[in-house]
Structures are given as C-alpha cells and as structure tokens.
C-alpha cells in the first residue's frame, strides 16, 4: 500500500505539470511497472474511499489486485490525467467515476487521447467510466434512504450539528434528502467520512449502480 500511495503522489505531480513533471514521471513509470494493472480515475477523495470501502465489503483489496484508485482533484483535471495515464503516457487500462454534469469533460478527453469516437453514455460505460446522477453523496443517500442516513449521522455523533444545520434559514424548507446531501459538504473531511460510513450501511441489494458497475468492471 505504501507503493500505491507513492504511485498516486507521483502520478498527481506528473499530471500537474510544471517544474516537477520530469522528476515525477520517472517514479510513476517505475511504480506502475511494479504491479499497477488498472487505474481508476475518480473526481475526489470521497469517491476513492467509497469505492475502496465497497471493495472491502466484497472481500477485495484493490491495491493488492493492482487497481490504483486516483482522485483527480476535480473533473476538469481529467485531461491532464489521461495524458499521463492513457495512451500518451503509461498506456494502462483505465476506468473512472464522475458526476453526470461532468460527463462532457470525460467524453471529450477520452476521445482526444484515442479511447473512443462519438462516445455515448453507454459507450462510456463500456469503457469502464460510470456516472453518478448528481454526485456520489446523492447516490448513497438514495440507496441507504433518508432514515438510514440519519442513523449513520447519529452513529457518527453528529445529530446535534445536523439539527443545527437544518435550522438555518436557507435549509428549513428544503427536502430532507437535500439537507442531508448539503450537510455532508459543510465541513472539511465530512464527505470522506460519510462516503465510508454510508457504504458500510448499504443494504446488499441497494448498492448504487455506478459504484456497483465500476467495481465489477475492475
């Protein structure tokens, strides 16, 4: 796992460009050759943690399998990561996860690096790139159910902060599902915390389709 973390760091520095590009590319290539067989590109850290937590629930260790889940730091960075991970760079098999609103960025850059032409939504899924309807939090909230999410919040010791959040003027008239989703983005680290906690709370037959299909693909 230490090597996988080093690979992610080197890959991110390589994709960022600038003065460290050359020095980061060398270890990224070396570490990739040491056992990385697939790179999964996801928008953020919470997506990475959710996918890895779901894999653990299925008795899988993605790192041990050579699957590197790499957060992009935002969907608009997909082009730079495809340049270093895809055919122009490492040339490794790729998969990914993003919000449907960001699908256009993924489609355009996948086509640009030669991984498809005239890609449709179904075509993206065939490549291994899956879309959340709104975002990962929305998918997990719908899968767990509002009452189940409230139980998870209570288990995290955050019932009181959530009630305070609900009492804010901007939130009072909004649906509970919307409040829950917004609450998860109000504090640094909360999305990552609930990504793992909600995956742990998922009923076996209610795994969000994008996560389920992505895990099956890799």
PDB file of C-alpha atoms in Angstrom:
ATOM      1  CA  UNK A   1       0.000   0.000   0.000  1.00  0.00           C
ATOM      2  CA  UNK A   2       2.943   2.333   0.599  1.00  0.00           C
ATOM      3  CA  UNK A   3       3.999   1.882  -3.013  1.00  0.00           C
ATOM      4  CA  UNK A   4       0.446   2.572  -4.163  1.00  0.00           C
ATOM      5  CA  UNK A   5       0.372   5.834  -2.224  1.00  0.00           C
ATOM      6  CA  UNK A   6       3.743   6.779  -3.704  1.00  0.00           C
ATOM      7  CA  UNK A   7       2.410   5.976  -7.163  1.00  0.00           C
ATOM      8  CA  UNK A   8      -0.641   8.206  -6.643  1.00  0.00           C
ATOM      9  CA  UNK A   9       1.549  11.067  -5.408  1.00  0.00           C
ATOM     10  CA  UNK A  10       3.968  10.745  -8.318  1.00  0.00           C
ATOM     11  CA  UNK A  11       1.139  10.473 -10.830  1.00  0.00           C
ATOM     12  CA  UNK A  12      -0.565  13.573  -9.425  1.00  0.00           C
ATOM     13  CA  UNK A  13       2.682  15.564  -9.569  1.00  0.00           C
ATOM     14  CA  UNK A  14       3.287  14.386 -13.137  1.00  0.00           C
ATOM     15  CA  UNK A  15      -0.217  15.387 -14.202  1.00  0.00           C
ATOM     16  CA  UNK A  16       0.118  18.782 -12.510  1.00  0.00           C
ATOM     17  CA  UNK A  17       2.938  19.755 -14.858  1.00  0.00           C
ATOM     18  CA  UNK A  18       5.425  22.459 -14.015  1.00  0.00           C
ATOM     19  CA  UNK A  19       8.949  22.030 -12.726  1.00  0.00           C
ATOM     20  CA  UNK A  20       8.314  18.619 -11.131  1.00  0.00           C
ATOM     21  CA  UNK A  21       6.905  16.950 -14.240  1.00  0.00           C
ATOM     22  CA  UNK A  22      10.097  15.222 -15.316  1.00  0.00           C
ATOM     23  CA  UNK A  23      11.151  14.119 -11.852  1.00  0.00           C
ATOM     24  CA  UNK A  24       7.658  12.788 -11.076  1.00  0.00           C
ATOM     25  CA  UNK A  25       7.279  10.863 -14.329  1.00  0.00           C
ATOM     26  CA  UNK A  26      10.243   8.593 -13.579  1.00  0.00           C
ATOM     27  CA  UNK A  27       8.986   7.141 -10.273  1.00  0.00           C
ATOM     28  CA  UNK A  28       5.410   6.994 -11.632  1.00  0.00           C
ATOM     29  CA  UNK A  29       6.589   4.815 -14.504  1.00  0.00           C
ATOM     30  CA  UNK A  30       8.738   2.651 -12.219  1.00  0.00           C
ATOM     31  CA  UNK A  31       5.974   2.146  -9.675  1.00  0.00           C
ATOM     32  CA  UNK A  32       3.399   1.437 -12.396  1.00  0.00           C
ATOM     33  CA  UNK A  33       5.682  -1.280 -13.718  1.00  0.00           C
ATOM     34  CA  UNK A  34       5.799  -2.830 -10.274  1.00  0.00           C
ATOM     35  CA  UNK A  35       2.245  -4.128 -10.383  1.00  0.00           C
ATOM     36  CA  UNK A  36      -0.329  -1.489 -11.343  1.00  0.00           C
ATOM     37  CA  UNK A  37      -2.658  -3.123 -13.860  1.00  0.00           C
ATOM     38  CA  UNK A  38      -5.577  -0.663 -13.900  1.00  0.00           C
ATOM     39  CA  UNK A  39      -6.033   2.997 -12.970  1.00  0.00           C
ATOM     40  CA  UNK A  40      -9.442   4.194 -11.806  1.00  0.00           C
ATOM     41  CA  UNK A  41      -9.848   7.958 -12.149  1.00  0.00           C
ATOM     42  CA  UNK A  42     -12.372   9.485  -9.740  1.00  0.00           C
ATOM     43  CA  UNK A  43     -13.277  13.094  -9.038  1.00  0.00           C
ATOM     44  CA  UNK A  44     -12.270  13.313  -5.390  1.00  0.00           C
ATOM     45  CA  UNK A  45     -11.027  11.619  -2.258  1.00  0.00           C
ATOM     46  CA  UNK A  46     -14.519  10.642  -1.089  1.00  0.00           C
ATOM     47  CA  UNK A  47     -15.100   8.703  -4.337  1.00  0.00           C
ATOM     48  CA  UNK A  48     -11.843   6.826  -3.802  1.00  0.00           C
ATOM     49  CA  UNK A  49     -12.745   5.914  -0.218  1.00  0.00           C
ATOM     50  CA  UNK A  50     -16.254   4.803  -1.176  1.00  0.00           C
ATOM     51  CA  UNK A  51     -15.028   2.502  -3.933  1.00  0.00           C
ATOM     52  CA  UNK A  52     -12.313   1.006  -1.737  1.00  0.00           C
ATOM     53  CA  UNK A  53     -14.783   0.532   1.135  1.00  0.00           C
ATOM     54  CA  UNK A  54     -17.233  -1.227  -1.185  1.00  0.00           C
ATOM     55  CA  UNK A  55     -14.453  -3.476  -2.457  1.00  0.00           C
ATOM     56  CA  UNK A  56     -13.560  -4.382   1.134  1.00  0.00           C
ATOM     57  CA  UNK A  57     -17.203  -5.316   1.765  1.00  0.00           C
ATOM     58  CA  UNK A  58     -16.878  -7.734  -1.140  1.00  0.00           C
ATOM     59  CA  UNK A  59     -13.694  -9.234   0.261  1.00  0.00           C
ATOM     60  CA  UNK A  60     -11.444  -7.463  -2.229  1.00  0.00           C
ATOM     61  CA  UNK A  61      -8.248  -5.462  -1.743  1.00  0.00           C
ATOM     62  CA  UNK A  62      -7.950  -3.242  -4.810  1.00  0.00           C
ATOM     63  CA  UNK A  63      -4.374  -2.247  -4.044  1.00  0.00           C
ATOM     64  CA  UNK A  64      -3.284  -5.877  -3.780  1.00  0.00           C
ATOM     65  CA  UNK A  65      -5.052  -6.537  -7.087  1.00  0.00           C
ATOM     66  CA  UNK A  66      -3.063  -3.792  -8.799  1.00  0.00           C
ATOM     67  CA  UNK A  67      -6.003  -1.399  -9.064  1.00  0.00           C
ATOM     68  CA  UNK A  68      -4.939   2.181  -8.286  1.00  0.00           C
ATOM     69  CA  UNK A  69      -7.855   4.481  -7.474  1.00  0.00           C
ATOM     70  CA  UNK A  70      -6.639   8.018  -8.191  1.00  0.00           C
ATOM     71  CA  UNK A  71      -8.537  11.193  -7.220  1.00  0.00           C
ATOM     72  CA  UNK A  72      -8.375  13.898  -9.892  1.00  0.00           C
ATOM     73  CA  UNK A  73      -8.956  16.830  -7.569  1.00  0.00           C
ATOM     74  CA  UNK A  74     -11.920  17.836  -9.751  1.00  0.00           C
ATOM     75  CA  UNK A  75     -13.398  16.569 -13.017  1.00  0.00           C
ATOM     76  CA  UNK A  76     -11.807  19.315 -15.106  1.00  0.00           C
ATOM     77  CA  UNK A  77      -8.394  17.734 -14.437  1.00  0.00           C
ATOM     78  CA  UNK A  78      -9.333  14.596 -16.368  1.00  0.00           C
ATOM     79  CA  UNK A  79      -7.457  15.710 -19.484  1.00  0.00           C
ATOM     80  CA  UNK A  80      -4.110  16.009 -17.728  1.00  0.00           C
ATOM     81  CA  UNK A  81      -4.513  12.636 -16.023  1.00  0.00           C
ATOM     82  CA  UNK A  82      -5.491  10.928 -19.270  1.00  0.00           C
ATOM     83  CA  UNK A  83      -2.350  12.371 -20.853  1.00  0.00           C
ATOM     84  CA  UNK A  84      -0.153  10.666 -18.248  1.00  0.00           C
ATOM     85  CA  UNK A  85      -2.224   7.506 -17.610  1.00  0.00           C
ATOM     86  CA  UNK A  86      -3.633   6.772 -21.054  1.00  0.00           C
ATOM     87  CA  UNK A  87      -2.086   6.103 -24.477  1.00  0.00           C
ATOM     88  CA  UNK A  88       0.097   9.256 -24.481  1.00  0.00           C
ATOM     89  CA  UNK A  89       1.679   8.246 -21.150  1.00  0.00           C
ATOM     90  CA  UNK A  90       1.634   4.972 -19.206  1.00  0.00           C
ATOM     91  CA  UNK A  91      -0.830   3.305 -21.568  1.00  0.00           C
ATOM     92  CA  UNK A  92      -2.538   1.390 -18.767  1.00  0.00           C
ATOM     93  CA  UNK A  93      -6.169   0.191 -18.766  1.00  0.00           C
ATOM     94  CA  UNK A  94      -8.435   2.878 -17.352  1.00  0.00           C
ATOM     95  CA  UNK A  95     -11.828   3.197 -15.688  1.00  0.00           C
ATOM     96  CA  UNK A  96     -13.499   6.018 -13.822  1.00  0.00           C
ATOM     97  CA  UNK A  97     -16.339   7.647 -11.937  1.00  0.00           C
ATOM     98  CA  UNK A  98     -17.742  11.155 -12.230  1.00  0.00           C
ATOM     99  CA  UNK A  99     -20.917  13.196 -11.822  1.00  0.00           C
ATOM    100  CA  UNK A 100     -23.245  13.263 -14.808  1.00  0.00           C
ATOM    101  CA  UNK A 101     -22.833  17.035 -15.019  1.00  0.00           C
ATOM    102  CA  UNK A 102     -19.126  16.494 -15.723  1.00  0.00           C
ATOM    103  CA  UNK A 103     -19.599  13.751 -18.304  1.00  0.00           C
ATOM    104  CA  UNK A 104     -18.750  16.107 -21.160  1.00  0.00           C
ATOM    105  CA  UNK A 105     -15.213  16.625 -19.816  1.00  0.00           C
ATOM    106  CA  UNK A 106     -14.581  12.885 -19.612  1.00  0.00           C
ATOM    107  CA  UNK A 107     -16.068  12.193 -23.033  1.00  0.00           C
ATOM    108  CA  UNK A 108     -14.100  14.936 -24.794  1.00  0.00           C
ATOM    109  CA  UNK A 109     -10.743  13.957 -23.350  1.00  0.00           C
ATOM    110  CA  UNK A 110     -11.239  10.212 -23.733  1.00  0.00           C
ATOM    111  CA  UNK A 111     -11.876  10.818 -27.418  1.00  0.00           C
ATOM    112  CA  UNK A 112      -8.925  13.208 -27.642  1.00  0.00           C
ATOM    113  CA  UNK A 113      -6.439  10.591 -26.389  1.00  0.00           C
ATOM    114  CA  UNK A 114      -7.857   7.960 -28.720  1.00  0.00           C
ATOM    115  CA  UNK A 115     -10.021   5.929 -26.364  1.00  0.00           C
ATOM    116  CA  UNK A 116     -13.215   6.300 -28.362  1.00  0.00           C
ATOM    117  CA  UNK A 117     -15.060   8.256 -31.006  1.00  0.00           C
ATOM    118  CA  UNK A 118     -18.571   9.671 -30.801  1.00  0.00           C
ATOM    119  CA  UNK A 119     -18.885   8.238 -27.303  1.00  0.00           C
ATOM    120  CA  UNK A 120     -22.394   7.909 -25.908  1.00  0.00           C
ATOM    121  CA  UNK A 121     -23.342   7.358 -22.279  1.00  0.00           C
ATOM    122  CA  UNK A 122     -23.465   3.619 -22.984  1.00  0.00           C
ATOM    123  CA  UNK A 123     -20.127   3.836 -24.758  1.00  0.00           C
ATOM    124  CA  UNK A 124     -18.533   5.432 -21.713  1.00  0.00           C
ATOM    125  CA  UNK A 125     -19.841   2.620 -19.515  1.00  0.00           C
ATOM    126  CA  UNK A 126     -18.422   0.040 -21.905  1.00  0.00           C
ATOM    127  CA  UNK A 127     -15.025   1.701 -21.456  1.00  0.00           C
ATOM    128  CA  UNK A 128     -15.488   1.472 -17.690  1.00  0.00           C
ATOM    129  CA  UNK A 129     -16.447   5.087 -16.978  1.00  0.00           C
ATOM    130  CA  UNK A 130     -19.611   5.397 -14.901  1.00  0.00           C
ATOM    131  CA  UNK A 131     -21.706   8.433 -13.951  1.00  0.00           C
ATOM    132  CA  UNK A 132     -23.472   9.429 -10.740  1.00  0.00           C
ATOM    133  CA  UNK A 133     -26.789  11.181 -11.437  1.00  0.00           C
ATOM    134  CA  UNK A 134     -25.992  14.210  -9.265  1.00  0.00           C
ATOM    135  CA  UNK A 135     -22.975  13.150  -7.243  1.00  0.00           C
ATOM    136  CA  UNK A 136     -21.776  10.282  -5.078  1.00  0.00           C
ATOM    137  CA  UNK A 137     -23.489  11.627  -1.948  1.00  0.00           C
ATOM    138  CA  UNK A 138     -26.825  11.738  -3.774  1.00  0.00           C
ATOM    139  CA  UNK A 139     -26.376   8.135  -4.935  1.00  0.00           C
ATOM    140  CA  UNK A 140     -25.548   6.901  -1.439  1.00  0.00           C
ATOM    141  CA  UNK A 141     -28.382   8.837   0.241  1.00  0.00           C
ATOM    142  CA  UNK A 142     -30.944   7.397  -2.176  1.00  0.00           C
ATOM    143  CA  UNK A 143     -29.535   3.898  -1.713  1.00  0.00           C
ATOM    144  CA  UNK A 144     -29.440   3.993   2.093  1.00  0.00           C
ATOM    145  CA  UNK A 145     -32.652   6.024   2.463  1.00  0.00           C
ATOM    146  CA  UNK A 146     -33.122   9.230   4.435  1.00  0.00           C
ATOM    147  CA  UNK A 147     -33.887   7.469   7.719  1.00  0.00           C
ATOM    148  CA  UNK A 148     -30.879   5.194   7.312  1.00  0.00           C
ATOM    149  CA  UNK A 149     -28.653   8.213   6.686  1.00  0.00           C
ATOM    150  CA  UNK A 150     -29.952   9.849   9.867  1.00  0.00           C
ATOM    151  CA  UNK A 151     -28.975   6.704  11.763  1.00  0.00           C
ATOM    152  CA  UNK A 152     -25.475   6.946  10.274  1.00  0.00           C
ATOM    153  CA  UNK A 153     -25.254  10.611  11.305  1.00  0.00           C
ATOM    154  CA  UNK A 154     -26.297   9.636  14.824  1.00  0.00           C
ATOM    155  CA  UNK A 155     -23.666   6.878  14.899  1.00  0.00           C
ATOM    156  CA  UNK A 156     -21.046   9.475  13.955  1.00  0.00           C
ATOM    157  CA  UNK A 157     -22.109  11.663  16.879  1.00  0.00           C
ATOM    158  CA  UNK A 158     -23.305  14.436  14.568  1.00  0.00           C
ATOM    159  CA  UNK A 159     -27.041  14.536  15.248  1.00  0.00           C
ATOM    160  CA  UNK A 160     -26.787  17.871  17.043  1.00  0.00           C
ATOM    161  CA  UNK A 161     -24.732  19.586  14.302  1.00  0.00           C
ATOM    162  CA  UNK A 162     -27.187  18.254  11.709  1.00  0.00           C
ATOM    163  CA  UNK A 163     -30.182  19.644  13.608  1.00  0.00           C
ATOM    164  CA  UNK A 164     -28.401  22.994  13.852  1.00  0.00           C
ATOM    165  CA  UNK A 165     -27.788  22.887  10.106  1.00  0.00           C
ATOM    166  CA  UNK A 166     -31.466  22.056   9.446  1.00  0.00           C
ATOM    167  CA  UNK A 167     -32.454  25.152  11.424  1.00  0.00           C
ATOM    168  CA  UNK A 168     -30.585  27.520   9.130  1.00  0.00           C
ATOM    169  CA  UNK A 169     -32.998  29.776   7.158  1.00  0.00           C
ATOM    170  CA  UNK A 170     -31.689  28.521   3.810  1.00  0.00           C
ATOM    171  CA  UNK A 171     -32.364  24.882   4.769  1.00  0.00           C
ATOM    172  CA  UNK A 172     -35.685  24.946   6.635  1.00  0.00           C
ATOM    173  CA  UNK A 173     -37.970  24.472   3.633  1.00  0.00           C
ATOM    174  CA  UNK A 174     -35.767  22.088   1.690  1.00  0.00           C
ATOM    175  CA  UNK A 175     -36.463  18.331   1.451  1.00  0.00           C
ATOM    176  CA  UNK A 176     -34.674  16.128   3.968  1.00  0.00           C
ATOM    177  CA  UNK A 177     -32.638  14.411   1.241  1.00  0.00           C
ATOM    178  CA  UNK A 178     -31.350  17.792   0.073  1.00  0.00           C
ATOM    179  CA  UNK A 179     -30.454  18.783   3.629  1.00  0.00           C
ATOM    180  CA  UNK A 180     -28.550  15.549   4.152  1.00  0.00           C
ATOM    181  CA  UNK A 181     -26.577  15.997   0.949  1.00  0.00           C
ATOM    182  CA  UNK A 182     -25.707  19.606   1.721  1.00  0.00           C
ATOM    183  CA  UNK A 183     -24.734  18.747   5.294  1.00  0.00           C
ATOM    184  CA  UNK A 184     -22.074  16.345   4.067  1.00  0.00           C
ATOM    185  CA  UNK A 185     -20.322  19.143   2.210  1.00  0.00           C
ATOM    186  CA  UNK A 186     -20.328  21.720   5.002  1.00  0.00           C
ATOM    187  CA  UNK A 187     -17.189  20.626   6.832  1.00  0.00           C
ATOM    188  CA  UNK A 188     -13.745  19.582   5.632  1.00  0.00           C
ATOM    189  CA  UNK A 189     -13.478  15.807   5.699  1.00  0.00           C
ATOM    190  CA  UNK A 190     -17.214  15.191   6.047  1.00  0.00           C
ATOM    191  CA  UNK A 191     -17.684  13.850   2.517  1.00  0.00           C
ATOM    192  CA  UNK A 192     -14.876  11.363   3.047  1.00  0.00           C
ATOM    193  CA  UNK A 193     -16.246  10.362   6.454  1.00  0.00           C
ATOM    194  CA  UNK A 194     -19.745   9.691   5.152  1.00  0.00           C
ATOM    195  CA  UNK A 195     -18.584   8.069   1.933  1.00  0.00           C
ATOM    196  CA  UNK A 196     -17.156   5.238   4.016  1.00  0.00           C
ATOM    197  CA  UNK A 197     -19.881   5.219   6.677  1.00  0.00           C
ATOM    198  CA  UNK A 198     -22.727   5.100   4.145  1.00  0.00           C
ATOM    199  CA  UNK A 199     -21.081   2.349   2.110  1.00  0.00           C
ATOM    200  CA  UNK A 200     -20.792   0.327   5.320  1.00  0.00           C
ATOM    201  CA  UNK A 201     -24.526   0.900   5.906  1.00  0.00           C
ATOM    202  CA  UNK A 202     -25.668  -0.045   2.384  1.00  0.00           C
ATOM    203  CA  UNK A 203     -28.172  -2.898   2.101  1.00  0.00           C
ATOM    204  CA  UNK A 204     -26.530  -5.581  -0.085  1.00  0.00           C
ATOM    205  CA  UNK A 205     -29.176  -5.198  -2.794  1.00  0.00           C
ATOM    206  CA  UNK A 206     -29.091  -1.377  -2.832  1.00  0.00           C
ATOM    207  CA  UNK A 207     -25.548  -0.626  -3.981  1.00  0.00           C
ATOM    208  CA  UNK A 208     -25.656   2.440  -6.271  1.00  0.00           C
ATOM    209  CA  UNK A 209     -25.413   1.347  -9.875  1.00  0.00           C
ATOM    210  CA  UNK A 210     -22.336   3.451 -10.792  1.00  0.00           C
ATOM    211  CA  UNK A 211     -20.306   2.058  -7.878  1.00  0.00           C
ATOM    212  CA  UNK A 212     -21.519  -1.489  -8.459  1.00  0.00           C
ATOM    213  CA  UNK A 213     -20.785  -1.429 -12.189  1.00  0.00           C
ATOM    214  CA  UNK A 214     -17.390   0.198 -11.713  1.00  0.00           C
ATOM    215  CA  UNK A 215     -16.302  -2.331  -9.109  1.00  0.00           C
ATOM    216  CA  UNK A 216     -17.457  -5.174 -11.360  1.00  0.00           C
ATOM    217  CA  UNK A 217     -15.522  -3.686 -14.292  1.00  0.00           C
ATOM    218  CA  UNK A 218     -12.217  -3.567 -12.434  1.00  0.00           C
TER     219      UNK A 218
END
